[in-house]
mmCIF file with all atom_site columns, C-alpha atoms in Angstrom:
data_model
loop_
_atom_site.group_PDB
_atom_site.id
_atom_site.type_symbol
_atom_site.label_atom_id
_atom_site.label_alt_id
_atom_site.label_comp_id
_atom_site.label_asym_id
_atom_site.label_entity_id
_atom_site.label_seq_id
_atom_site.pdbx_PDB_ins_code
_atom_site.Cartn_x
_atom_site.Cartn_y
_atom_site.Cartn_z
_atom_site.occupancy
_atom_site.B_iso_or_equiv
_atom_site.pdbx_formal_charge
_atom_site.auth_seq_id
_atom_site.auth_comp_id
_atom_site.auth_asym_id
_atom_site.auth_atom_id
_atom_site.pdbx_PDB_model_num
ATOM 1   C CA . MET A 1 1   ? 41.470 160.184 160.725 1.00 0.00 ? 1   MET A CA 1
ATOM 2   C CA . ASP A 1 2   ? 42.930 163.430 159.407 1.00 0.00 ? 2   ASP A CA 1
ATOM 3   C CA . ILE A 1 3   ? 40.800 165.404 156.983 1.00 0.00 ? 3   ILE A CA 1
ATOM 4   C CA . VAL A 1 4   ? 42.990 168.510 156.584 1.00 0.00 ? 4   VAL A CA 1
ATOM 5   C CA . HIS A 1 5   ? 45.988 167.894 154.342 1.00 0.00 ? 5   HIS A CA 1
ATOM 6   C CA . LYS A 1 6   ? 48.771 169.851 152.661 1.00 0.00 ? 6   LYS A CA 1
ATOM 7   C CA . PHE A 1 7   ? 49.175 170.428 148.939 1.00 0.00 ? 7   PHE A CA 1
ATOM 8   C CA . ILE A 1 8   ? 52.922 170.784 149.384 1.00 0.00 ? 8   ILE A CA 1
ATOM 9   C CA . ARG A 1 9   ? 54.426 168.465 151.955 1.00 0.00 ? 9   ARG A CA 1
ATOM 10  C CA . ARG A 1 10  ? 57.295 170.795 152.776 1.00 0.00 ? 10  ARG A CA 1
ATOM 11  C CA . GLU A 1 11  ? 56.451 174.493 152.530 1.00 0.00 ? 11  GLU A CA 1
ATOM 12  C CA . PRO A 1 12  ? 59.006 177.082 151.468 1.00 0.00 ? 12  PRO A CA 1
ATOM 13  C CA . ASP A 1 13  ? 60.372 179.244 154.294 1.00 0.00 ? 13  ASP A CA 1
ATOM 14  C CA . GLY A 1 14  ? 57.777 181.661 155.611 1.00 0.00 ? 14  GLY A CA 1
ATOM 15  C CA . PHE A 1 15  ? 54.734 179.680 154.442 1.00 0.00 ? 15  PHE A CA 1
ATOM 16  C CA . ALA A 1 16  ? 54.325 177.115 157.228 1.00 0.00 ? 16  ALA A CA 1
ATOM 17  C CA . ALA A 1 17  ? 51.347 178.846 158.838 1.00 0.00 ? 17  ALA A CA 1
ATOM 18  C CA . HIS A 1 18  ? 49.528 179.726 155.598 1.00 0.00 ? 18  HIS A CA 1
ATOM 19  C CA . ALA A 1 19  ? 46.056 178.329 155.056 1.00 0.00 ? 19  ALA A CA 1
ATOM 20  C CA . ALA A 1 20  ? 46.889 178.334 151.338 1.00 0.00 ? 20  ALA A CA 1
ATOM 21  C CA . ASN A 1 21  ? 48.670 175.019 151.724 1.00 0.00 ? 21  ASN A CA 1
ATOM 22  C CA . ARG A 1 22  ? 45.706 173.236 153.291 1.00 0.00 ? 22  ARG A CA 1
ATOM 23  C CA . PHE A 1 23  ? 42.748 171.384 151.815 1.00 0.00 ? 23  PHE A CA 1
ATOM 24  C CA . ILE A 1 24  ? 40.012 169.153 153.175 1.00 0.00 ? 24  ILE A CA 1
ATOM 25  C CA . LEU A 1 25  ? 39.699 165.588 151.955 1.00 0.00 ? 25  LEU A CA 1
ATOM 26  C CA . LEU A 1 26  ? 36.711 163.544 153.094 1.00 0.00 ? 26  LEU A CA 1
ATOM 27  C CA . GLY A 1 27  ? 35.920 159.954 152.351 1.00 0.00 ? 27  GLY A CA 1
ATOM 28  C CA . GLU A 1 28  ? 38.046 157.145 151.041 1.00 0.00 ? 28  GLU A CA 1
ATOM 29  C CA . GLU A 1 29  ? 39.901 158.919 148.233 1.00 0.00 ? 29  GLU A CA 1
ATOM 30  C CA . LEU A 1 30  ? 43.647 158.446 148.435 1.00 0.00 ? 30  LEU A CA 1
ATOM 31  C CA . LEU A 1 31  ? 45.592 161.558 149.384 1.00 0.00 ? 31  LEU A CA 1
ATOM 32  C CA . ASP A 1 32  ? 48.137 161.291 146.554 1.00 0.00 ? 32  ASP A CA 1
ATOM 33  C CA . ASP A 1 33  ? 45.317 160.741 144.032 1.00 0.00 ? 33  ASP A CA 1
ATOM 34  C CA . ALA A 1 34  ? 43.520 163.850 145.282 1.00 0.00 ? 34  ALA A CA 1
ATOM 35  C CA . ARG A 1 35  ? 46.666 165.977 144.937 1.00 0.00 ? 35  ARG A CA 1
ATOM 36  C CA . ASN A 1 36  ? 47.335 164.559 141.489 1.00 0.00 ? 36  ASN A CA 1
ATOM 37  C CA . HIS A 1 37  ? 43.768 165.057 140.234 1.00 0.00 ? 37  HIS A CA 1
ATOM 38  C CA . LEU A 1 38  ? 43.967 168.783 140.917 1.00 0.00 ? 38  LEU A CA 1
ATOM 39  C CA . VAL A 1 39  ? 46.983 169.083 138.641 1.00 0.00 ? 39  VAL A CA 1
ATOM 40  C CA . ASN A 1 40  ? 46.229 166.250 136.205 1.00 0.00 ? 40  ASN A CA 1
ATOM 41  C CA . PRO A 1 41  ? 42.485 165.608 136.096 1.00 0.00 ? 41  PRO A CA 1
ATOM 42  C CA . PRO A 1 42  ? 41.286 162.200 134.954 1.00 0.00 ? 42  PRO A CA 1
ATOM 43  C CA . PRO A 1 43  ? 40.388 162.107 131.237 1.00 0.00 ? 43  PRO A CA 1
ATOM 44  C CA . SER A 1 44  ? 36.761 161.380 132.132 1.00 0.00 ? 44  SER A CA 1
ATOM 45  C CA . MET A 1 45  ? 36.432 164.700 134.006 1.00 0.00 ? 45  MET A CA 1
ATOM 46  C CA . SER A 1 46  ? 34.674 167.361 131.925 1.00 0.00 ? 46  SER A CA 1
ATOM 47  C CA . ARG A 1 47  ? 36.047 170.898 131.714 1.00 0.00 ? 47  ARG A CA 1
ATOM 48  C CA . GLU A 1 48  ? 32.964 172.156 133.522 1.00 0.00 ? 48  GLU A CA 1
ATOM 49  C CA . THR A 1 49  ? 33.424 169.691 136.378 1.00 0.00 ? 49  THR A CA 1
ATOM 50  C CA . ARG A 1 50  ? 37.131 170.512 136.639 1.00 0.00 ? 50  ARG A CA 1
ATOM 51  C CA . SER A 1 51  ? 36.369 174.211 136.732 1.00 0.00 ? 51  SER A CA 1
ATOM 52  C CA . GLU A 1 52  ? 33.814 173.657 139.515 1.00 0.00 ? 52  GLU A CA 1
ATOM 53  C CA . VAL A 1 53  ? 36.237 171.486 141.517 1.00 0.00 ? 53  VAL A CA 1
ATOM 54  C CA . LEU A 1 54  ? 39.044 174.037 141.193 1.00 0.00 ? 54  LEU A CA 1
ATOM 55  C CA . GLU A 1 55  ? 36.759 176.940 142.094 1.00 0.00 ? 55  GLU A CA 1
ATOM 56  C CA . SER A 1 56  ? 35.489 175.085 145.162 1.00 0.00 ? 56  SER A CA 1
ATOM 57  C CA . HIS A 1 57  ? 39.097 174.885 146.374 1.00 0.00 ? 57  HIS A CA 1
ATOM 58  C CA . CYS A 1 58  ? 39.961 178.520 145.503 1.00 0.00 ? 58  CYS A CA 1
ATOM 59  C CA . LEU A 1 59  ? 42.134 177.302 142.650 1.00 0.00 ? 59  LEU A CA 1
ATOM 60  C CA . ASP A 1 60  ? 42.423 178.027 138.957 1.00 0.00 ? 60  ASP A CA 1
ATOM 61  C CA . LEU A 1 61  ? 44.466 176.672 136.049 1.00 0.00 ? 61  LEU A CA 1
ATOM 62  C CA . LYS A 1 62  ? 47.282 179.171 136.633 1.00 0.00 ? 62  LYS A CA 1
ATOM 63  C CA . LEU A 1 63  ? 47.667 178.108 140.266 1.00 0.00 ? 63  LEU A CA 1
ATOM 64  C CA . CYS A 1 64  ? 47.594 174.452 139.219 1.00 0.00 ? 64  CYS A CA 1
ATOM 65  C CA . SER A 1 65  ? 50.385 175.112 136.722 1.00 0.00 ? 65  SER A CA 1
ATOM 66  C CA . TYR A 1 66  ? 52.508 176.619 139.522 1.00 0.00 ? 66  TYR A CA 1
ATOM 67  C CA . LEU A 1 67  ? 51.852 173.504 141.596 1.00 0.00 ? 67  LEU A CA 1
ATOM 68  C CA . ALA A 1 68  ? 52.649 171.168 138.685 1.00 0.00 ? 68  ALA A CA 1
ATOM 69  C CA . ASN A 1 69  ? 55.896 173.010 137.917 1.00 0.00 ? 69  ASN A CA 1
ATOM 70  C CA . GLY A 1 70  ? 57.043 172.970 141.531 1.00 0.00 ? 70  GLY A CA 1
ATOM 71  C CA . ASP A 1 71  ? 56.765 176.742 142.021 1.00 0.00 ? 71  ASP A CA 1
ATOM 72  C CA . SER A 1 72  ? 55.535 176.400 145.582 1.00 0.00 ? 72  SER A CA 1
ATOM 73  C CA . ALA A 1 73  ? 55.940 180.048 146.567 1.00 0.00 ? 73  ALA A CA 1
ATOM 74  C CA . LYS A 1 74  ? 53.902 181.373 143.610 1.00 0.00 ? 74  LYS A CA 1
ATOM 75  C CA . PHE A 1 75  ? 51.237 178.728 144.218 1.00 0.00 ? 75  PHE A CA 1
ATOM 76  C CA . LEU A 1 76  ? 50.919 179.561 147.921 1.00 0.00 ? 76  LEU A CA 1
ATOM 77  C CA . GLU A 1 77  ? 50.972 183.343 147.348 1.00 0.00 ? 77  GLU A CA 1
ATOM 78  C CA . GLY A 1 78  ? 48.287 183.085 144.661 1.00 0.00 ? 78  GLY A CA 1
ATOM 79  C CA . ARG A 1 79  ? 46.076 180.754 146.634 1.00 0.00 ? 79  ARG A CA 1
ATOM 80  C CA . GLN A 1 80  ? 46.411 182.874 149.774 1.00 0.00 ? 80  GLN A CA 1
ATOM 81  C CA . LYS A 1 81  ? 45.138 185.867 147.760 1.00 0.00 ? 81  LYS A CA 1
ATOM 82  C CA . ALA A 1 82  ? 42.254 183.775 146.390 1.00 0.00 ? 82  ALA A CA 1
ATOM 83  C CA . LEU A 1 83  ? 41.318 182.541 149.877 1.00 0.00 ? 83  LEU A CA 1
ATOM 84  C CA . THR A 1 84  ? 41.446 186.079 151.289 1.00 0.00 ? 84  THR A CA 1
ATOM 85  C CA . ARG A 1 85  ? 39.285 187.410 148.443 1.00 0.00 ? 85  ARG A CA 1
ATOM 86  C CA . THR A 1 86  ? 36.729 184.600 148.834 1.00 0.00 ? 86  THR A CA 1
ATOM 87  C CA . LEU A 1 87  ? 36.566 184.987 152.615 1.00 0.00 ? 87  LEU A CA 1
ATOM 88  C CA . THR A 1 88  ? 36.224 188.778 152.366 1.00 0.00 ? 88  THR A CA 1
ATOM 89  C CA . GLU A 1 89  ? 33.390 188.451 149.820 1.00 0.00 ? 89  GLU A CA 1
ATOM 90  C CA . PHE A 1 90  ? 31.628 185.883 152.001 1.00 0.00 ? 90  PHE A CA 1
ATOM 91  C CA . LEU A 1 91  ? 31.922 187.921 155.188 1.00 0.00 ? 91  LEU A CA 1
ATOM 92  C CA . THR A 1 92  ? 30.875 191.138 153.456 1.00 0.00 ? 92  THR A CA 1
ATOM 93  C CA . LYS A 1 93  ? 27.825 189.407 152.040 1.00 0.00 ? 93  LYS A CA 1
ATOM 94  C CA . SER A 1 94  ? 26.996 187.634 155.298 1.00 0.00 ? 94  SER A CA 1
ATOM 95  C CA . ALA A 1 95  ? 27.428 190.678 157.495 1.00 0.00 ? 95  ALA A CA 1
ATOM 96  C CA . GLU A 1 96  ? 25.883 192.986 154.911 1.00 0.00 ? 96  GLU A CA 1
ATOM 97  C CA . SER A 1 97  ? 28.391 195.595 156.014 1.00 0.00 ? 97  SER A CA 1
ATOM 98  C CA . ASN A 1 98  ? 27.586 197.727 152.966 1.00 0.00 ? 98  ASN A CA 1
ATOM 99  C CA . LEU A 1 99  ? 23.891 197.778 153.799 1.00 0.00 ? 99  LEU A CA 1
ATOM 100 C CA . GLU A 1 100 ? 22.571 200.790 155.703 1.00 0.00 ? 100 GLU A CA 1
ATOM 101 C CA . ASP A 1 101 ? 19.817 199.370 157.864 1.00 0.00 ? 101 ASP A CA 1
ATOM 102 C CA . THR A 1 102 ? 19.275 202.117 160.412 1.00 0.00 ? 102 THR A CA 1
ATOM 103 C CA . PRO A 1 103 ? 16.402 204.571 160.040 1.00 0.00 ? 103 PRO A CA 1
ATOM 104 C CA . PRO A 1 104 ? 17.160 208.252 159.495 1.00 0.00 ? 104 PRO A CA 1
ATOM 105 C CA . LEU A 1 105 ? 17.475 210.118 162.793 1.00 0.00 ? 105 LEU A CA 1
ATOM 106 C CA . ASP A 1 106 ? 14.680 212.564 161.928 1.00 0.00 ? 106 ASP A CA 1
ATOM 107 C CA . SER A 1 107 ? 12.243 209.643 161.627 1.00 0.00 ? 107 SER A CA 1
ATOM 108 C CA . LEU A 1 108 ? 12.750 208.680 165.255 1.00 0.00 ? 108 LEU A CA 1
ATOM 109 C CA . GLU A 1 109 ? 10.246 209.960 167.773 1.00 0.00 ? 109 GLU A CA 1
ATOM 110 C CA . VAL A 1 110 ? 12.138 211.512 170.615 1.00 0.00 ? 110 VAL A CA 1
ATOM 111 C CA . ASP A 1 111 ? 10.208 212.643 173.661 1.00 0.00 ? 111 ASP A CA 1
ATOM 112 C CA . GLU A 1 112 ? 11.286 216.107 174.543 1.00 0.00 ? 112 GLU A CA 1
ATOM 113 C CA . ASP A 1 113 ? 10.963 216.810 178.201 1.00 0.00 ? 113 ASP A CA 1
ATOM 114 C CA . ASP A 1 114 ? 10.179 220.536 178.538 1.00 0.00 ? 114 ASP A CA 1
ATOM 115 C CA . ASP A 1 115 ? 9.615  220.255 182.280 1.00 0.00 ? 115 ASP A CA 1
ATOM 116 C CA . ILE A 1 116 ? 13.279 220.129 183.142 1.00 0.00 ? 116 ILE A CA 1
#
């Protein structure tokens, strides 16, 4: 069973390898329904829930409008930027690359060997 699917079945030239056109679908939900619900949410879905669902897929209303209007290139470019931003934030936070965690050099005890 495949769990990774494409938003756009046939990508514009130059976008075939982009992660921006992929999403994960688990469970029994129908693929076409999942695609459609991102663009046209069911009436029972609250704005808060829709916002959470979109955010969890690195999407927003603007990107959904590109998808709904068939502007595949703008959708994929925008989502690729959102995915890159989200991944960068996650890795920066996880690696704590902005955190200085080494002690100052003058606090280290260095044995000086005067016998040499």
